PDB file of C-alpha atoms in Angstrom:
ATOM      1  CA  UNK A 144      79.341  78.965  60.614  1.00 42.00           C
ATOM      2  CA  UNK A 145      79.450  80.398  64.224  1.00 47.00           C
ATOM      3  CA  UNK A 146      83.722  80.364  64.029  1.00 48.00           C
ATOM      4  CA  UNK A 147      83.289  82.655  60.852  1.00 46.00           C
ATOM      5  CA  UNK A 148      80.459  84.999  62.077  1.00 51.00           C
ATOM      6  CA  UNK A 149      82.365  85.187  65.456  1.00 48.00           C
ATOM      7  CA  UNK A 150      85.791  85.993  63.527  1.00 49.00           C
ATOM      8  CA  UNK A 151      83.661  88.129  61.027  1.00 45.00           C
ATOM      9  CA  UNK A 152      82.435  90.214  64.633  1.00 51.00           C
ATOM     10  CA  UNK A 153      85.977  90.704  66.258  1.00 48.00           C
ATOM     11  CA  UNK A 154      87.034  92.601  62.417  1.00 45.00           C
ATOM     12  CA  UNK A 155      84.024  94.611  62.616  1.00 45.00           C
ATOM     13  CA  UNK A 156      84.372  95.885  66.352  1.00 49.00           C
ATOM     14  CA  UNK A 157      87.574  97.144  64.062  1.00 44.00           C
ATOM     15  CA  UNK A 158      85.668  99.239  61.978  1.00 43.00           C
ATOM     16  CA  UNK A 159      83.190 101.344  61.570  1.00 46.00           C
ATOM     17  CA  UNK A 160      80.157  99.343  61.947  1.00 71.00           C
ATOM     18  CA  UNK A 161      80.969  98.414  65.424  1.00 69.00           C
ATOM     19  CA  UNK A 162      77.352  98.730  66.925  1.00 67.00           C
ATOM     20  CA  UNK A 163      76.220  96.221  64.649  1.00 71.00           C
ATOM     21  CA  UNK A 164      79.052  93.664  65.626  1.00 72.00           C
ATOM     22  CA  UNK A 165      78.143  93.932  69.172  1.00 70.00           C
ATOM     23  CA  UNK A 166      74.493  93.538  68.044  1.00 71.00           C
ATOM     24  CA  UNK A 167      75.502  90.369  66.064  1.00 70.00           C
ATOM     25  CA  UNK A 168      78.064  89.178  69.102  1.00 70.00           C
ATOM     26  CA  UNK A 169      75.176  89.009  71.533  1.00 70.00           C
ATOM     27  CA  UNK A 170      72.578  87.167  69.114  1.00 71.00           C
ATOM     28  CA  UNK A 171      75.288  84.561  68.591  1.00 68.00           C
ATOM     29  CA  UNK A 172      75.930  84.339  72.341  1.00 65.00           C
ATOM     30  CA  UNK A 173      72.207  83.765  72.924  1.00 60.00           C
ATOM     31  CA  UNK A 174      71.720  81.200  70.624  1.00 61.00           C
ATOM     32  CA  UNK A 175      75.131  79.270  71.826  1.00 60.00           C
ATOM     33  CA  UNK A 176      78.877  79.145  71.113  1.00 60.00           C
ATOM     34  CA  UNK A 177      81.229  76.100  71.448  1.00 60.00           C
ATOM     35  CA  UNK A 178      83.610  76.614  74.253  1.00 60.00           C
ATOM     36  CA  UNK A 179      86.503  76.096  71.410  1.00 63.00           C
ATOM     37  CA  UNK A 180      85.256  78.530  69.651  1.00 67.00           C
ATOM     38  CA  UNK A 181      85.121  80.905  72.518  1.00 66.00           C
ATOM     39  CA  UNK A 182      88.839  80.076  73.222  1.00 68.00           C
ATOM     40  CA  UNK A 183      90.037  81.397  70.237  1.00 72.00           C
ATOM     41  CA  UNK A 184      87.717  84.895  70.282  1.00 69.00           C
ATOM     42  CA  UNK A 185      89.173  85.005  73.990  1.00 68.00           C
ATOM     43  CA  UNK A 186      93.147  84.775  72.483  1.00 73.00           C
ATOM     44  CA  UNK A 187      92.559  87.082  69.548  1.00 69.00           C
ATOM     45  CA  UNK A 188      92.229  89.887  71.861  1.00 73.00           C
ATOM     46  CA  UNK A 189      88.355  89.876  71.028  1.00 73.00           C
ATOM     47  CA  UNK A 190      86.939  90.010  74.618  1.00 72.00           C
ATOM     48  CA  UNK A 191      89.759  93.102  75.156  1.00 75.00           C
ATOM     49  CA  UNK A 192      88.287  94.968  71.467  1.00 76.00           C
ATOM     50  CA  UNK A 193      84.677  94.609  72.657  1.00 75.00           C
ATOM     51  CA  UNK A 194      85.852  95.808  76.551  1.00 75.00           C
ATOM     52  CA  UNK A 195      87.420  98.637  75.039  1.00 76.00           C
ATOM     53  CA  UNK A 196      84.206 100.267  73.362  1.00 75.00           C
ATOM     54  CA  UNK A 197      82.741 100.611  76.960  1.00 73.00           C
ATOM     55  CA  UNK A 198      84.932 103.748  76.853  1.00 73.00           C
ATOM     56  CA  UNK A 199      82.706 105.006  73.649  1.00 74.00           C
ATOM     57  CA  UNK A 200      80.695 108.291  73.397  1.00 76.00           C
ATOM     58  CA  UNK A 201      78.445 106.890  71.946  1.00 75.00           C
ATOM     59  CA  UNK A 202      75.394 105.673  74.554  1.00 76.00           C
ATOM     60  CA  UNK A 203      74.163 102.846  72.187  1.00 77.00           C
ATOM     61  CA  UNK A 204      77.192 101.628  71.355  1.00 76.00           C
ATOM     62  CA  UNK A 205      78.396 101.157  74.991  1.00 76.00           C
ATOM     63  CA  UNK A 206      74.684  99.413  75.810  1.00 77.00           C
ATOM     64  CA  UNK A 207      75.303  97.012  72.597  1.00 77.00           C
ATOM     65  CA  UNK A 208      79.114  96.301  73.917  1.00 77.00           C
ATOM     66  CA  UNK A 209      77.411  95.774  77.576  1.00 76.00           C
ATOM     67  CA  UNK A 210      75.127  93.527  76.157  1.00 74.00           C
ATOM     68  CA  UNK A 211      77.353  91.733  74.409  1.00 76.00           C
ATOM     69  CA  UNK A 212      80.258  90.861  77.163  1.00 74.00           C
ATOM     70  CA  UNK A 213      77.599  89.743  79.316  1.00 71.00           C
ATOM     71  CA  UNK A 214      76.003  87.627  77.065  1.00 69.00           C
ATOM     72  CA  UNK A 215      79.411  86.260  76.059  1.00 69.00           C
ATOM     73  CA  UNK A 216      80.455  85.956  79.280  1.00 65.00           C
ATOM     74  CA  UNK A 217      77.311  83.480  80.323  1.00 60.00           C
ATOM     75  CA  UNK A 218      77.865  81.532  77.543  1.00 60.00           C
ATOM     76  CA  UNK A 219      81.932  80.979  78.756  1.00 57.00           C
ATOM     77  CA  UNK A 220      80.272  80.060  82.562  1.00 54.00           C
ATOM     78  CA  UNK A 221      78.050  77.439  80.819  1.00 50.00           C
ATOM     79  CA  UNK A 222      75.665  76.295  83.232  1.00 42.00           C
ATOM     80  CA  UNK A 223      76.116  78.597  86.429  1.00 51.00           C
ATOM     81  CA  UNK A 224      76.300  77.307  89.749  1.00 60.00           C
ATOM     82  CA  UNK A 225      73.486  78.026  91.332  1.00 76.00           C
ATOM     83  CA  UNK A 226      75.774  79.447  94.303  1.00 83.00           C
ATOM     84  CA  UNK A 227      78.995  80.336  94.602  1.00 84.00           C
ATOM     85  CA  UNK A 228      81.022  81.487  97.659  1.00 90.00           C
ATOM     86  CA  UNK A 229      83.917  83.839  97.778  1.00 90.00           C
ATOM     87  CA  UNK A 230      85.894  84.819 100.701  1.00 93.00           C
ATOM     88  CA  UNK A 231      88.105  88.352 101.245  1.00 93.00           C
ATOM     89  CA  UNK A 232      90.824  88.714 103.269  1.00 91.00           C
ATOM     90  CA  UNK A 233      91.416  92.805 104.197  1.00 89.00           C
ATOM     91  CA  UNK A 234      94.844  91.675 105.897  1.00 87.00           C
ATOM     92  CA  UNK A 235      96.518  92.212 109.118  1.00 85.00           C
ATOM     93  CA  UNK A 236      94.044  95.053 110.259  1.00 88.00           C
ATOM     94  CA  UNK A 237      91.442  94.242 108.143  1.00 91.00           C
ATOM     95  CA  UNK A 238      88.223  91.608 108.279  1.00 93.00           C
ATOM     96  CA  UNK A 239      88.662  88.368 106.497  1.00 94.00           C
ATOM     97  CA  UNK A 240      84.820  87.758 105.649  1.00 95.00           C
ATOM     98  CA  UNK A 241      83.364  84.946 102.953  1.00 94.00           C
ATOM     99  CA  UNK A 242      79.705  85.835 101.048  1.00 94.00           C
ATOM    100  CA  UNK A 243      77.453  83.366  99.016  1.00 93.00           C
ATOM    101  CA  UNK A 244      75.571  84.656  96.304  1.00 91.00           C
ATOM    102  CA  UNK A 245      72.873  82.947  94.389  1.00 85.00           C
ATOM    103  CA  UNK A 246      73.097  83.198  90.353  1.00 78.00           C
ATOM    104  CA  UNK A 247      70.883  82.775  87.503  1.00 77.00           C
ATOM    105  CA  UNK A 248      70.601  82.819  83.957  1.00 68.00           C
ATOM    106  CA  UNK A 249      71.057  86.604  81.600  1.00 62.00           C
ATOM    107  CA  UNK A 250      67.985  85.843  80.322  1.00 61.00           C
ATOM    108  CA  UNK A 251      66.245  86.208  83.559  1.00 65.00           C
ATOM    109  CA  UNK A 252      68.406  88.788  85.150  1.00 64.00           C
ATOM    110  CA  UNK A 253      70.202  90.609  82.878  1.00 67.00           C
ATOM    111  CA  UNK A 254      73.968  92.103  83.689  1.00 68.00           C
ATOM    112  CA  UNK A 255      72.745  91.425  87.386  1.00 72.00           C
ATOM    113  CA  UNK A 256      72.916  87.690  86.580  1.00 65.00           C
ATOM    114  CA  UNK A 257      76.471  86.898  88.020  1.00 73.00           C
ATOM    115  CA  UNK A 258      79.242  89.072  90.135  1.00 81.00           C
ATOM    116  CA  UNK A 259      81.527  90.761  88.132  1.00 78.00           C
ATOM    117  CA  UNK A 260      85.035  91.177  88.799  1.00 78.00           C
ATOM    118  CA  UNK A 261      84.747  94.871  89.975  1.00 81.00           C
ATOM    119  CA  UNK A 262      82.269  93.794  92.842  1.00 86.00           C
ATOM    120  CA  UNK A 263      84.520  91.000  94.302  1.00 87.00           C
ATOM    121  CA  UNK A 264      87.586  93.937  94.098  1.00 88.00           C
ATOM    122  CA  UNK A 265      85.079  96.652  96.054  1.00 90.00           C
ATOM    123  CA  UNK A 266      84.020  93.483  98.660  1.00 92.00           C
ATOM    124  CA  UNK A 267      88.122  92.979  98.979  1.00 92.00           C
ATOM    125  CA  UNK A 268      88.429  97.092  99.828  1.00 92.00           C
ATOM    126  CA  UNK A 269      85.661  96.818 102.200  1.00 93.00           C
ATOM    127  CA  UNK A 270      87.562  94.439 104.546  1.00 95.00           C
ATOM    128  CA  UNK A 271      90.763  96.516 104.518  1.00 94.00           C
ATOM    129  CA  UNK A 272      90.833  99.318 107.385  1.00 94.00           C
ATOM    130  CA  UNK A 273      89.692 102.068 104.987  1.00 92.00           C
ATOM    131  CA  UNK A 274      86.787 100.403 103.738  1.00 91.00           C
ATOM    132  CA  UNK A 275      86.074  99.079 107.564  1.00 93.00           C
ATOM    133  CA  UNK A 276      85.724 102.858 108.547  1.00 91.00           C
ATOM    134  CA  UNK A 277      83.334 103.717 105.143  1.00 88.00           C
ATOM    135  CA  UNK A 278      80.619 100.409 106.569  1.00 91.00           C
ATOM    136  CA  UNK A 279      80.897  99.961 110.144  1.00 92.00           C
ATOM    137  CA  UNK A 280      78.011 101.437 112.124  1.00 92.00           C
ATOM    138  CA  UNK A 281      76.839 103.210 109.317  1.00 91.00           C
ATOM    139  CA  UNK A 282      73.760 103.627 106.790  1.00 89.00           C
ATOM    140  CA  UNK A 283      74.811 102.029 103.439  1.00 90.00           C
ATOM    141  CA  UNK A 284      72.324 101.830 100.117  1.00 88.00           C
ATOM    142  CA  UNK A 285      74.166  99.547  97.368  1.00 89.00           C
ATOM    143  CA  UNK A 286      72.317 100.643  93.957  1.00 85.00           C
ATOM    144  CA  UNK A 287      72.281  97.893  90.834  1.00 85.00           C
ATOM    145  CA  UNK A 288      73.238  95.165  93.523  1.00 89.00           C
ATOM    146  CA  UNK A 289      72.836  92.753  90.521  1.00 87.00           C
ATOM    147  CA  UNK A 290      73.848  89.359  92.970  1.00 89.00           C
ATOM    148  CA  UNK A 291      74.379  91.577  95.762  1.00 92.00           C
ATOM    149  CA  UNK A 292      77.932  90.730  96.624  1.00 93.00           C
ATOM    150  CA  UNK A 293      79.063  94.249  97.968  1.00 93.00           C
ATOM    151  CA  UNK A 294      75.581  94.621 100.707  1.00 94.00           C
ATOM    152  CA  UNK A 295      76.103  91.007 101.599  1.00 96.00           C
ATOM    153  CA  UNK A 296      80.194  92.095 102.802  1.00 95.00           C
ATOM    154  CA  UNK A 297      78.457  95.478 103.985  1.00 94.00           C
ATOM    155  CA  UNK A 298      76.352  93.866 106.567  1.00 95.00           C
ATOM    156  CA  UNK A 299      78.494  91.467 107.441  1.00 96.00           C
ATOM    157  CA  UNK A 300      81.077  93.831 108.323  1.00 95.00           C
ATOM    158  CA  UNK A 301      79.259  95.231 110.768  1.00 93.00           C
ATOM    159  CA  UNK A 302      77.112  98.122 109.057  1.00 93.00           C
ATOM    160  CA  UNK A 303      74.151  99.561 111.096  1.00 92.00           C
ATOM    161  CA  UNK A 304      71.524  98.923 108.053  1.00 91.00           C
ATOM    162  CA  UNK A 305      71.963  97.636 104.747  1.00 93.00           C
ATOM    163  CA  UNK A 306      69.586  98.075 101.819  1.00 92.00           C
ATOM    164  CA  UNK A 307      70.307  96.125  98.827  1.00 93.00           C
ATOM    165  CA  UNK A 308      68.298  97.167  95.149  1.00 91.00           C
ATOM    166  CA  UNK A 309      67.787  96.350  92.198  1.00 89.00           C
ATOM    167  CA  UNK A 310      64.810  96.740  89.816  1.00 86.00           C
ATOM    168  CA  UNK A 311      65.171  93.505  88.127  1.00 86.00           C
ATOM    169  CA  UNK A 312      61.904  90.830  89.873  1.00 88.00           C
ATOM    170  CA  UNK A 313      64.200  87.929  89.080  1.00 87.00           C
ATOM    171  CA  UNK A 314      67.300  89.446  90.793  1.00 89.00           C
ATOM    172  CA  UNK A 315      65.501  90.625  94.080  1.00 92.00           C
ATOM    173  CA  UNK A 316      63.982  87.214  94.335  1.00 90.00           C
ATOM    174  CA  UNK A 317      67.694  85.622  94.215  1.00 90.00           C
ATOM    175  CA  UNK A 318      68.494  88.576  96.706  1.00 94.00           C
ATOM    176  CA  UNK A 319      66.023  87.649  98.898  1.00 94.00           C
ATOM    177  CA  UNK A 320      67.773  84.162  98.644  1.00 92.00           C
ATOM    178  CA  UNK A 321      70.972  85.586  99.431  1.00 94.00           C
ATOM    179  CA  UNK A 322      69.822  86.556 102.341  1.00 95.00           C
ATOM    180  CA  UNK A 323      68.988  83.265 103.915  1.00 93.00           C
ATOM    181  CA  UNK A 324      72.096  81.512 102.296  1.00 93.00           C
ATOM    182  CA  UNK A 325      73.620  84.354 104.534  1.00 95.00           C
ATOM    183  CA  UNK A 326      71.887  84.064 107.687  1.00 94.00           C
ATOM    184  CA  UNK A 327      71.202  87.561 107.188  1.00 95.00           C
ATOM    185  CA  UNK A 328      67.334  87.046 106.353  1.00 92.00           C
ATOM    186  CA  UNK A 329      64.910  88.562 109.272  1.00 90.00           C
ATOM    187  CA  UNK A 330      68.276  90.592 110.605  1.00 92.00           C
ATOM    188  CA  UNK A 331      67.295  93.915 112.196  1.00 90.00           C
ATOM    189  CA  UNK A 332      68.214  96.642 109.648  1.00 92.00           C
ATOM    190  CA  UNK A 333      69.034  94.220 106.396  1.00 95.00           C
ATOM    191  CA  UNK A 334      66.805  94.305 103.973  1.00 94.00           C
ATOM    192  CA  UNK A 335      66.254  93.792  99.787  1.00 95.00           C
ATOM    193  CA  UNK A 336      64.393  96.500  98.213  1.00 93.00           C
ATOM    194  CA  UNK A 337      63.145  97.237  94.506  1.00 91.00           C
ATOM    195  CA  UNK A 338      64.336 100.599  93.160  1.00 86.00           C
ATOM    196  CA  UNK A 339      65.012 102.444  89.886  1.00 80.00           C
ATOM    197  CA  UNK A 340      66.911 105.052  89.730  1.00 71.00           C
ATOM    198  CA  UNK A 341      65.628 106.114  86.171  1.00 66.00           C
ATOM    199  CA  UNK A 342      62.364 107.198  88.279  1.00 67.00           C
ATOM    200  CA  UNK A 343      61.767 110.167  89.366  1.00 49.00           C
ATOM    201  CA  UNK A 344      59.315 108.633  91.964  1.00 50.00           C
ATOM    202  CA  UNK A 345      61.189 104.833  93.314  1.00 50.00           C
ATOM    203  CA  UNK A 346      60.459 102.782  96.209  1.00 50.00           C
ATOM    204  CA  UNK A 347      63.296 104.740  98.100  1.00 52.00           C
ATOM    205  CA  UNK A 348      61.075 105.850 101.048  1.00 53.00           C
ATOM    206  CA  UNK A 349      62.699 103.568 103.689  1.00 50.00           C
ATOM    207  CA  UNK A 350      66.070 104.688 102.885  1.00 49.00           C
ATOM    208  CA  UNK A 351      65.715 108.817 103.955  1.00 48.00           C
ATOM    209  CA  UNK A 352      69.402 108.885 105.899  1.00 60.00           C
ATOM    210  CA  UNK A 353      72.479 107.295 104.121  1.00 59.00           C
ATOM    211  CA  UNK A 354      75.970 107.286 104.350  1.00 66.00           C
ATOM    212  CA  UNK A 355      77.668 105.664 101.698  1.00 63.00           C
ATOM    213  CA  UNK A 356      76.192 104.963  98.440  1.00 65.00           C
ATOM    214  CA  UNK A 357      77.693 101.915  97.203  1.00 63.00           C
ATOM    215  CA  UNK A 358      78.030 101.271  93.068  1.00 61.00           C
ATOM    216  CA  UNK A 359      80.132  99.210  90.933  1.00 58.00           C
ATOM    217  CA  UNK A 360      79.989  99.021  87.116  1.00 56.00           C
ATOM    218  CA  UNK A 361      76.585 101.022  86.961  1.00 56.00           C
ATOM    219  CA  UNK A 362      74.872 101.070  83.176  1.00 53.00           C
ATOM    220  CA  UNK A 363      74.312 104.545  82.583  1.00 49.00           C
ATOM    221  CA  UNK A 364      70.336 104.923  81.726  1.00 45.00           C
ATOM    222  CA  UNK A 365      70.026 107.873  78.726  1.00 44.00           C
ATOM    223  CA  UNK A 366      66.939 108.878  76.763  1.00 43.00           C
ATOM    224  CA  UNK A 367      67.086 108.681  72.980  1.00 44.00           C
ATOM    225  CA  UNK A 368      65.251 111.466  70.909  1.00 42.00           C
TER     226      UNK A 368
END
């Protein structure tokens, strides 16, 4: 029944009723899809149909499609580890520097639940010279830190302070975590930090100077009505 619903989805995300696929995609993905079964969505170019309405106009359409790769994309990890290390080498003239990051379910944390590709590609840029120059000595803020990846590379490269957010209470309790898997927890100038950027008024008092502002993959907030 799942194959069919799941083949059913990818001809959809076709059409015109492509918010409802995505709708459909994530329900399935929550309630559990044989690793077979994602195989064959993965080969016919499914994952690449859904990926491509991120680029939609429409706001609820690129939520549903956010939704639904993440979703998807916990189901293909299975059971996560609950850490994972990655190391980045910036070259010749650059830093080679390795992070740990704690993860945990989509349920729990949402999109924030695992890194995605476009943090371990920023953490990569950060240890070449240019990306050196943007952290060292300097005030960074990442926003959305999700596992916190890019501030974990940021303070180990040698950044002045690092605040890492997120406004998820599950994924600033596996920040905290980081932290400590780190060695960075009770470091002078690192901390973890709750803030929303959808309010006017966040917890963004102890952050009045910055340099960079570090993002990656950011879900845009919008207001329907």
């Amino acid at each position: 029944y799942r194959t069919t619903c799941l083949c059913v989805c990818v001809c959809v995300c076709l059409c015109a009723q492509q918010l409802g696929a995505c709708v459909q995609l994530a329900a399935l993905a929550s309630a559990g899809i044989a690793r077979a079964h994602l195989e064959r969505f993965r080969c016919g170019g499914g994952f690449a149909r859904v990926t491509a309405l991120l680029r939609a106009s429409d706001a609820d359409l690129v939520d549903a499609a956010a939704e639904a790769l993440a979703r998807l994309s916990s189901t293909c990890s299975g059971h996560l580890q609950p850490t994972r290390a990655y190391a980045f080498d910036g070259g010749a003239v650059g830093a080679q520097c390795e992070v740990t990051v704690q993860q945990i379910g989509y349920d729990t944390a949402g999109t924030g639940y695992a890194v995605w590709t476009s943090a371990l590609l920023l953490c990569r840029w950060l240890c070449a010279p240019v990306g050196l120059a943007c952290v060292r000595g300097r005030t960074v803020l990442e926003l959305g830190a999700g596992c916190g990846a890019v501030g974990l590379i940021a303070a180990k490269l040698g950044a002045r302070s690092v605040t890492i957010t997120d406004n998820q209470p599950e994924v600033l309790r596996s920040l905290r975590a980081a932290l400590r898997l780190n060695g960075l927890e009770g470091v002078a100038g690192v901390r973890v930090a709750s803030l929303d950027w959808a309010v006017e008024a966040g917890d963004n008092e102890h952050v009045p100077e910055l340099d960079p502002v570090v993002v990656f993959e950011v879900i845009r907030v919008h207001t329907r009505g």
